[in-house]
Short mmCIF file of C-alpha atoms and ligand atoms in Angstrom, two decimals:
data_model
loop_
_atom_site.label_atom_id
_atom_site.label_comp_id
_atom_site.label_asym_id
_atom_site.label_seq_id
_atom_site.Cartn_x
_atom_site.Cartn_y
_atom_site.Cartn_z
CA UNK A 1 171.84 46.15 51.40
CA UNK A 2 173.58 48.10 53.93
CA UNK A 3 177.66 49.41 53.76
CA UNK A 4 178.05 47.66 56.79
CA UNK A 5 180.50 44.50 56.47
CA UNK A 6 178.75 41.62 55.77
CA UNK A 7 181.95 39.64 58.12
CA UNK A 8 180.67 40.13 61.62
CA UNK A 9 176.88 38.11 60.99
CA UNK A 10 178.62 35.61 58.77
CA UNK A 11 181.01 34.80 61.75
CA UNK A 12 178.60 35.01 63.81
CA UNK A 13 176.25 32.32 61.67
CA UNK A 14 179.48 30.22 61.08
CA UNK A 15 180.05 30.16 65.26
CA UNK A 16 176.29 28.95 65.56
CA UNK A 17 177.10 26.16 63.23
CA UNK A 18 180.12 25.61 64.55
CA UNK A 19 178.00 25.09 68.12
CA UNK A 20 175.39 22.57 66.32
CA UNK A 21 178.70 20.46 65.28
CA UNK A 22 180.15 20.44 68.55
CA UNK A 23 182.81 22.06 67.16
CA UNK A 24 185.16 24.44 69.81
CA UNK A 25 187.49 25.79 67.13
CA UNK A 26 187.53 26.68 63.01
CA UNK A 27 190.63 26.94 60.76
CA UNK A 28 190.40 27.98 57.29
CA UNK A 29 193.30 28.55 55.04
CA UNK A 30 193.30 28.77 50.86
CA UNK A 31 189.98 28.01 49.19
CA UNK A 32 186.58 29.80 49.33
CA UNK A 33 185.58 29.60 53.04
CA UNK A 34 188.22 31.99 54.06
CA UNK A 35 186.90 35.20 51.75
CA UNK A 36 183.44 34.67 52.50
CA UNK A 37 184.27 35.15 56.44
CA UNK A 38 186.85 37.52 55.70
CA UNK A 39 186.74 39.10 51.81
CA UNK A 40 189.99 37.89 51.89
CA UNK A 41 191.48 35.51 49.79
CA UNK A 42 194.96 33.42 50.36
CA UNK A 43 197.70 32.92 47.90
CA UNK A 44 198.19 29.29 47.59
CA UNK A 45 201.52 29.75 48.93
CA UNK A 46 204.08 27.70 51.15
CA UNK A 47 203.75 30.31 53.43
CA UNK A 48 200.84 29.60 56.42
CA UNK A 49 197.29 31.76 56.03
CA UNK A 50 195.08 30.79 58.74
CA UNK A 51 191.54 32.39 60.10
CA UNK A 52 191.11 30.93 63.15
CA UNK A 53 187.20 31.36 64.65
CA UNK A 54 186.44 30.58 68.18
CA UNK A 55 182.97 31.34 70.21
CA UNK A 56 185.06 32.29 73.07
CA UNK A 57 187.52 34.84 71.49
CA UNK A 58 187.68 37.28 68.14
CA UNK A 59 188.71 35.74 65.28
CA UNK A 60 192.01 35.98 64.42
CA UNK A 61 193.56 36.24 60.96
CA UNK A 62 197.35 34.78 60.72
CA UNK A 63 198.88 35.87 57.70
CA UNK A 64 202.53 36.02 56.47
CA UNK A 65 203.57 40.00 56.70
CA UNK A 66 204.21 40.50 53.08
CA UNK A 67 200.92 39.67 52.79
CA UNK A 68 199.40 41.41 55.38
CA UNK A 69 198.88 44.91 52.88
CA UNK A 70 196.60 43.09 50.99
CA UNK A 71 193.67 42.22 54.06
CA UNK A 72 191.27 44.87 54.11
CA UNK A 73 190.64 45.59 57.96
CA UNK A 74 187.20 44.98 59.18
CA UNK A 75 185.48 44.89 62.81
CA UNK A 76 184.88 41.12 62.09
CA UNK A 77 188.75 39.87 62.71
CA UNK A 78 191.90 40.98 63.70
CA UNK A 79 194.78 40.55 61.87
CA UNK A 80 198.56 38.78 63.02
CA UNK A 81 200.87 39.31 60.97
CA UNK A 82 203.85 36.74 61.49
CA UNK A 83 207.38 37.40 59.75
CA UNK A 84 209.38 35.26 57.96
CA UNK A 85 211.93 34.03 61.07
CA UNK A 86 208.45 33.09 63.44
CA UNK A 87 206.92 29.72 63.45
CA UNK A 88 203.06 30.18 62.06
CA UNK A 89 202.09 27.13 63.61
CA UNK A 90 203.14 28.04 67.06
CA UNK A 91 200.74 30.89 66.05
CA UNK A 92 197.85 28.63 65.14
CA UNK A 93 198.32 25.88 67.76
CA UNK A 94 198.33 28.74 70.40
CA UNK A 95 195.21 30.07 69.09
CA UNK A 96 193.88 26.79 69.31
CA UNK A 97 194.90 26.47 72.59
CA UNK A 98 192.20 24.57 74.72
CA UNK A 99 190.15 23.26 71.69
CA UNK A 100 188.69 19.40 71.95
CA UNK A 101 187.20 19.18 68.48
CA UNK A 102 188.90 21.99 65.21
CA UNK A 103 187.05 21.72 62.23
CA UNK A 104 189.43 22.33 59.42
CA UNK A 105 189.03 23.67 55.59
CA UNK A 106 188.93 21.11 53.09
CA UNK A 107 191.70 22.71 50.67
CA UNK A 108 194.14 23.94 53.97
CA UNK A 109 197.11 22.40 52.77
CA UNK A 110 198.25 18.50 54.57
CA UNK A 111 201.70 19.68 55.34
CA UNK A 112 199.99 22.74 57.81
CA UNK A 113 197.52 19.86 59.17
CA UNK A 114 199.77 17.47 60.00
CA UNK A 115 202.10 20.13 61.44
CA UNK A 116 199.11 20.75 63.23
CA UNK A 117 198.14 17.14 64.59
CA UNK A 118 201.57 17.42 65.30
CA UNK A 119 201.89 19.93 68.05
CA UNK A 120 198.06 19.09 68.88
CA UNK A 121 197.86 15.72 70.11
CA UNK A 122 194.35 14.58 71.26
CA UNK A 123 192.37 17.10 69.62
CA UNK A 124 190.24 15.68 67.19
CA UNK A 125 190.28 17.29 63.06
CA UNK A 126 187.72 17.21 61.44
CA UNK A 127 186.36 19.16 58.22
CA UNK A 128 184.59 22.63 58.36
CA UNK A 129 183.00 21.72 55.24
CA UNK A 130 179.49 20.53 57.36
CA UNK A 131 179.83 24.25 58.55
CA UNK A 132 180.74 26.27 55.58
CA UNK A 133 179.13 24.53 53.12
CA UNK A 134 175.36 24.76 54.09
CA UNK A 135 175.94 28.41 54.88
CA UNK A 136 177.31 29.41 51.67
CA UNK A 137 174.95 27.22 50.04
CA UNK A 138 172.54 30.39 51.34
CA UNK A 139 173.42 33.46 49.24
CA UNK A 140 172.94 36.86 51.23
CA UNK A 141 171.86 39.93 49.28
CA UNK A 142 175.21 41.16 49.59
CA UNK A 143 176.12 38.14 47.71
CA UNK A 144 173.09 37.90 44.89
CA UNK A 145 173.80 41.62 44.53
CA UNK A 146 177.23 40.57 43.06
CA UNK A 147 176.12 37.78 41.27
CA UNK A 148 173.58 39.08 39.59
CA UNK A 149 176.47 41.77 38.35
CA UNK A 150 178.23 39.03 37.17
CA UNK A 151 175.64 37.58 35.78
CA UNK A 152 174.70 40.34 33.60
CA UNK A 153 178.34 40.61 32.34
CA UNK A 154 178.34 37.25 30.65
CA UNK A 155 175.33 38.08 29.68
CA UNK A 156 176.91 41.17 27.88
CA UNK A 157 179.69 38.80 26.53
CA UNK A 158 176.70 36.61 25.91
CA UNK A 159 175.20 38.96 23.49
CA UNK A 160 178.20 40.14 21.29
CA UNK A 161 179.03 36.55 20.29
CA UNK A 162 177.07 36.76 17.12
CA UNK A 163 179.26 40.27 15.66
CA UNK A 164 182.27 37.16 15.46
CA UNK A 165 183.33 35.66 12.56
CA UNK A 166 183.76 32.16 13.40
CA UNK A 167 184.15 29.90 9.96
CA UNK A 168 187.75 29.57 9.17
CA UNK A 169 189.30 30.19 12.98
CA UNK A 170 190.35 27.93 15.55
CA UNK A 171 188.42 27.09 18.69
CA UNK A 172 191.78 28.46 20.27
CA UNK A 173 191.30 31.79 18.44
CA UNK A 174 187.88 31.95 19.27
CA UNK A 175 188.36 31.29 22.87
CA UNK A 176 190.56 34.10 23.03
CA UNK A 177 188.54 36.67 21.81
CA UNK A 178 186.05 35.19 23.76
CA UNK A 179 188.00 35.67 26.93
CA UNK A 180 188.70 39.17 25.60
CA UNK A 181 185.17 39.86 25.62
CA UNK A 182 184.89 38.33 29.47
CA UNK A 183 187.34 41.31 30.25
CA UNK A 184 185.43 43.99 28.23
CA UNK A 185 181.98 43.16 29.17
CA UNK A 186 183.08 43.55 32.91
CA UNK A 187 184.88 40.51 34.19
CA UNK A 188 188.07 40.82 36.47
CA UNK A 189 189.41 37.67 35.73
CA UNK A 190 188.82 35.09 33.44
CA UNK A 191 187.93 31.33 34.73
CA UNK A 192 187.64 29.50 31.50
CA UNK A 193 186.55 29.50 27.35
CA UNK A 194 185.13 26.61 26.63
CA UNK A 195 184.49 26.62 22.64
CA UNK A 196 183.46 23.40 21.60
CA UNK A 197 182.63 22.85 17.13
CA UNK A 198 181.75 20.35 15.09
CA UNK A 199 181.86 16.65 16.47
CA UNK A 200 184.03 18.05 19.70
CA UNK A 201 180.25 19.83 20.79
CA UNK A 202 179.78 15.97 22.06
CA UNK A 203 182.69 16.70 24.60
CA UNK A 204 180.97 18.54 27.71
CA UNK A 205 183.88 20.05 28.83
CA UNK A 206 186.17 19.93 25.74
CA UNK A 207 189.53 21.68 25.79
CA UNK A 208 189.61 24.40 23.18
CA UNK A 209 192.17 23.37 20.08
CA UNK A 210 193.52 23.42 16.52
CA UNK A 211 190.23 22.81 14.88
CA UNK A 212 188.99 24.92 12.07
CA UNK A 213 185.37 25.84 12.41
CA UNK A 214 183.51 25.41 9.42
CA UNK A 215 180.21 26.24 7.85
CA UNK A 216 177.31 23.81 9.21
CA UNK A 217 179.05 23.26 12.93
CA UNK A 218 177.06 23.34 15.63
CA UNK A 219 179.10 25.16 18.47
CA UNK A 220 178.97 24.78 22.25
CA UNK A 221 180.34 28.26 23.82
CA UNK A 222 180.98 27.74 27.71
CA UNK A 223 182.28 30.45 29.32
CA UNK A 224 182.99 32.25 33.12
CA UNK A 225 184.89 34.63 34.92
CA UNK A 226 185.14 36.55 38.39
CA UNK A 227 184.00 39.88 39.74
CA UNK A 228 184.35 41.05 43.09
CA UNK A 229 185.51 37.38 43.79
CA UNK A 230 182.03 35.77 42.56
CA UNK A 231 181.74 33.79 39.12
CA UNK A 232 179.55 33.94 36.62
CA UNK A 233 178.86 30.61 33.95
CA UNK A 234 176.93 30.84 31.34
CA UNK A 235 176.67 28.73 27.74
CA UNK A 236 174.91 29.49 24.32
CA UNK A 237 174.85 26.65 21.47
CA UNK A 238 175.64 28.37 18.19
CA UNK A 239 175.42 27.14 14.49
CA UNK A 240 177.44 28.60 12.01
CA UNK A 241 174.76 28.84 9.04
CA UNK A 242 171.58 28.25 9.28
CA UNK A 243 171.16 24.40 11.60
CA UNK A 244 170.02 21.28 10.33
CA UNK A 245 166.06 20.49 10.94
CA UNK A 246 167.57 17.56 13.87
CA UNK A 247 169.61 20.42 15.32
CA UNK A 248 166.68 23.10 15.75
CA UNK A 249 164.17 19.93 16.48
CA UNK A 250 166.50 18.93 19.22
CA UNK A 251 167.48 22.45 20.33
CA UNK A 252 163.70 22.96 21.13
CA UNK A 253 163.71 19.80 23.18
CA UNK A 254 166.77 21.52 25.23
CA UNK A 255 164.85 24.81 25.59
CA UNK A 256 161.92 23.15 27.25
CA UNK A 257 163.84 20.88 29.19
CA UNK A 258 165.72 24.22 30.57
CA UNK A 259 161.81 25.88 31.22
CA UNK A 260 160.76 22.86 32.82
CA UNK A 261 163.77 22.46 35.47
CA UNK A 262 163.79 25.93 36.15
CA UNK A 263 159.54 25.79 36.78
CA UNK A 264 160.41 23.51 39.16
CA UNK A 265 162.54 25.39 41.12
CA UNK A 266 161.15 27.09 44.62
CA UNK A 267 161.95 26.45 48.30
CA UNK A 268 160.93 23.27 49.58
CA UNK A 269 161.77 21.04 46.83
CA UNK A 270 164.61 18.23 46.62
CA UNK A 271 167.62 19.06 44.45
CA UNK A 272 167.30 15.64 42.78
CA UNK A 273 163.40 16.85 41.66
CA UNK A 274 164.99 19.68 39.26
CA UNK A 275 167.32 17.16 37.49
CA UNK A 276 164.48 15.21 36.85
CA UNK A 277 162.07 17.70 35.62
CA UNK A 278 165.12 18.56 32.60
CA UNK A 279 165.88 14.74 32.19
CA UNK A 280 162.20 13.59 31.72
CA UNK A 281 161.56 16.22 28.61
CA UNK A 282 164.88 15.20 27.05
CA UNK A 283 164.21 11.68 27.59
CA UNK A 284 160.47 12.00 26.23
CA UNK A 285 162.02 13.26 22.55
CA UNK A 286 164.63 10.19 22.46
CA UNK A 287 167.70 11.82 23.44
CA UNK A 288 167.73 10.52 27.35
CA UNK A 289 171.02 8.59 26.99
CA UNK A 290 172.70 11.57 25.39
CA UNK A 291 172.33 13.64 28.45
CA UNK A 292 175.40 12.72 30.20
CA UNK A 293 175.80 15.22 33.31
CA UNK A 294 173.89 16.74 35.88
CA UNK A 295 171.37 19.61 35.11
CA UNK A 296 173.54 21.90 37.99
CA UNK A 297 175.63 22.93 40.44
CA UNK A 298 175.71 25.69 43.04
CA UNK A 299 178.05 28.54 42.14
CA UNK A 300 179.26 31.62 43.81
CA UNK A 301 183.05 32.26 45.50
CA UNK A 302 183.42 29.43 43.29
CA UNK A 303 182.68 27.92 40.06
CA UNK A 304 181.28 24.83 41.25
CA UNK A 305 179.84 24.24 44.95
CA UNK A 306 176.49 22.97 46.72
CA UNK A 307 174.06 22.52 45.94
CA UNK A 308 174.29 20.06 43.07
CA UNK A 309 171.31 19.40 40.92
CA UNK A 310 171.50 15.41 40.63
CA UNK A 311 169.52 12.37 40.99
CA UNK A 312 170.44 11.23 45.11
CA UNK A 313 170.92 14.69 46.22
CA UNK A 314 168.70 15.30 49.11
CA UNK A 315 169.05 18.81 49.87
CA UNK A 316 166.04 20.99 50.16
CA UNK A 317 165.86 23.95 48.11
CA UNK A 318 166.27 27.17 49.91
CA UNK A 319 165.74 30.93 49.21
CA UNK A 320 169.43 32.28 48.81
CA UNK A 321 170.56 29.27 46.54
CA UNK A 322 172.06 29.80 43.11
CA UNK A 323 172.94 27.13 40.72
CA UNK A 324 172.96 26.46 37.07
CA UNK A 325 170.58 25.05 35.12
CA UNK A 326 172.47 23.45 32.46
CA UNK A 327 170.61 20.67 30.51
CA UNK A 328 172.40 19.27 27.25
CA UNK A 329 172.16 16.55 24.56
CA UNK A 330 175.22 14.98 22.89
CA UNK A 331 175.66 12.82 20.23
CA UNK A 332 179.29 11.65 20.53
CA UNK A 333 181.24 11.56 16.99
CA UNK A 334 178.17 14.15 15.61
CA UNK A 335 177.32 16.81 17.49
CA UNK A 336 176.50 18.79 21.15
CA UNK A 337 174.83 21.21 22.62
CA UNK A 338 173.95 23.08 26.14
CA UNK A 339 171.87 25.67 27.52
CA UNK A 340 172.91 27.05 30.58
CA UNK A 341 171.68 29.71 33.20
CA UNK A 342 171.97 30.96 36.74
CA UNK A 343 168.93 30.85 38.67
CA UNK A 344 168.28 31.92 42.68
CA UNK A 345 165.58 30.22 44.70
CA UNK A 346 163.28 33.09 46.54
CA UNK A 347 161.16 33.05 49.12
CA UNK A 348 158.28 32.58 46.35
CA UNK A 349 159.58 30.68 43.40
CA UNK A 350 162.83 31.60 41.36
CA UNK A 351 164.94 34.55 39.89
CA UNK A 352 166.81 33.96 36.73
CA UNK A 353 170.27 36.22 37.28
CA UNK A 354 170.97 35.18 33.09
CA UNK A 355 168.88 37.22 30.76
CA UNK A 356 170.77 36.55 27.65
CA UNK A 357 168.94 35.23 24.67
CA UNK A 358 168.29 31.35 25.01
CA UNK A 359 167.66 30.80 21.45
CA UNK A 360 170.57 28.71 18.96
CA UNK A 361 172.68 32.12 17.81
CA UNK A 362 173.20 31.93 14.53
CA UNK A 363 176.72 32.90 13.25
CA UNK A 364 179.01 33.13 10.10
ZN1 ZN B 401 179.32 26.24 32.27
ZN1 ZN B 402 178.11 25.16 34.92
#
């Protein structure tokens, strides 16, 4: 890894892309695509951001001036400021000027691409997700350099989990000191808390609330946050007290059903082939109708993005992908739980970025 920015190649990949498509011009607005081209990312704001990426010219950044402090120059762009009496459109439509074909982010906001269609007639829209997506599918070590940082500081957050009391406080309470520890382990921001007791564990994604952990819950902890714009996601299942003999029997089944997806993983193979390496040990021990979700999804400027690990995906594993691994087992009205790590496909098999304990934590 080099100092140099990492901005001019990725343009430079994106315009090749944007060549395969038969695509003349790019715009990208709020969302993800933008700071990966540009490290910078737009306030979802009324006010028009715009990156505008041509073969034939440099790319051009329009951004509203009170704005404009916050772009870090770099040699890959140049930066237009437009003030608050100018018409950002006219900006945009002139930078589009001679384009047949724009492809256009998925997230830019409808009122700027209709304006857009607007002043624009005859050029065909269409979205720059078959561009951006594939590339930032591929992480490049500039990227796995700051997810693995991430990584490691959920990890961190990961590990203190079992100094907290958690019989007698509310999932609320928890999943604020949780989110505390997201900050103090080395987060920037915090994405979400996901603490999950008792019969709500059957909830994947249950929404933290009033309930009173107690003595003999099983506990799903799902948690994430941002550094340097990249997001980590990690979960531990916890029991508070020592678990039931179904619990740890089925908690085994979910730690070899994590080892076998992730044994699986290496470039070459289909997406859908990992889900079913997790879903065939889980199914084996009984529990195949309780595993309700996918065993992944890609993650990196955000949360959730390609590659997803399903049954019917058809991508082909490459070296630069990261995704979780996330296999779970719930029985609704009873109990949950999940296992979750973020893994990288090399050039000879698989890095785990998670090193946190996969065992059940116990807890008081
Ligand atoms: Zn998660
Ligand atoms: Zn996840």
């Amino acid at each position: 890894m080099t100092d140099t920015s990492p901005y001019v190649d990725r343009i430079a990949r994106a315009i090749a892309a944007m060549d395969a498509d038969g695509v003349d011009a790019m715009g990208l607005s709020v969302g993800a695509d933008l700071p990966y081209l540009t490290g910078y990312r737009a306030m979802p704001l009324e006010r028009l951001t715009m990156l505008v990426v041509r073969p034939d010219a440099d790319a051009m950044l329009v951004v509203p001036e009170l704005e404009a402090p916050r772009v870090v120059p770099d040699p890959a762009f140049h930066v237009v400021a437009w003030s608050e009496t100018d018409d950002p459109i006219a900006l945009v439509t002139d930078l589009l000027g001679g384009a047949h074909r724009v492809a256009v982010g998925a997230q830019t906001w409808s009122r700027f691409l209709l304006a857009l269609q607007q002043r624009l007639p005859g050029v065909e829209f269409t979205s720059a997700d078959r561009i951006m997506g594939p590339l930032r599918a591929r992480k490049d070590p500039h990227e796995l350099a700051r997810l693995r940082a991430v990584a490691a500081a959920v990890d961190a957050t990961m590990a203190s989990l079992v100094g907290l009391r958690f019989a007698g406080t509310t999932e609320r309470e928890m999943a604020r000191a949780i989110a505390d520890l997201l900050v103090a382990s080395g987060h920037e921001e915090v994405d979400f808390t996901i603490v999950a007791s008792g019969p709500n564990a059957a909830s994947p994604h249950h929404e933290p609330g009033s309930r009173v952990i107690a003595a003999g819950d099983t506990i799903v902890v799902d948690i994430g946050g941002s550094l340097a714009g990249y997001r980590s996601d990690a979960t531990r299942t916890l029991s508070v007290g020592e678990p039931t003999a179904e619990v740890a029997d089925a908690y085994a089944v979910l730690r070899r059903a994590q080892e076998a997806a992730i044994a699986a993983v290496r470039p070459g193979v289909a997406a859908e082939a990992v889900d079913r390496a997790a879903r065939a040990v889980i199914a084996e021990a009984g529990y195949g109708e309780a595993f309700v979700h996918r065993t992944g999804h890609g993650i990196g400027l955000e949360t959730h993005e390609a590659p997803y690990i399903v049954e019917g995906s058809d991508t082909v594993l490459e070296a630069g992908m990261t995704f979780s691994i996330e296999p779970g087992i719930y029985l609704a009205g009873r109990w949950g739980m999940r296992l979750e790590d973020i893994v990288a496909v090399t050039a000879g098999g698989v890095e785990r970025l998670n090193r946190a304990d996969r065992g059940l934590y116990i807890v008081e």
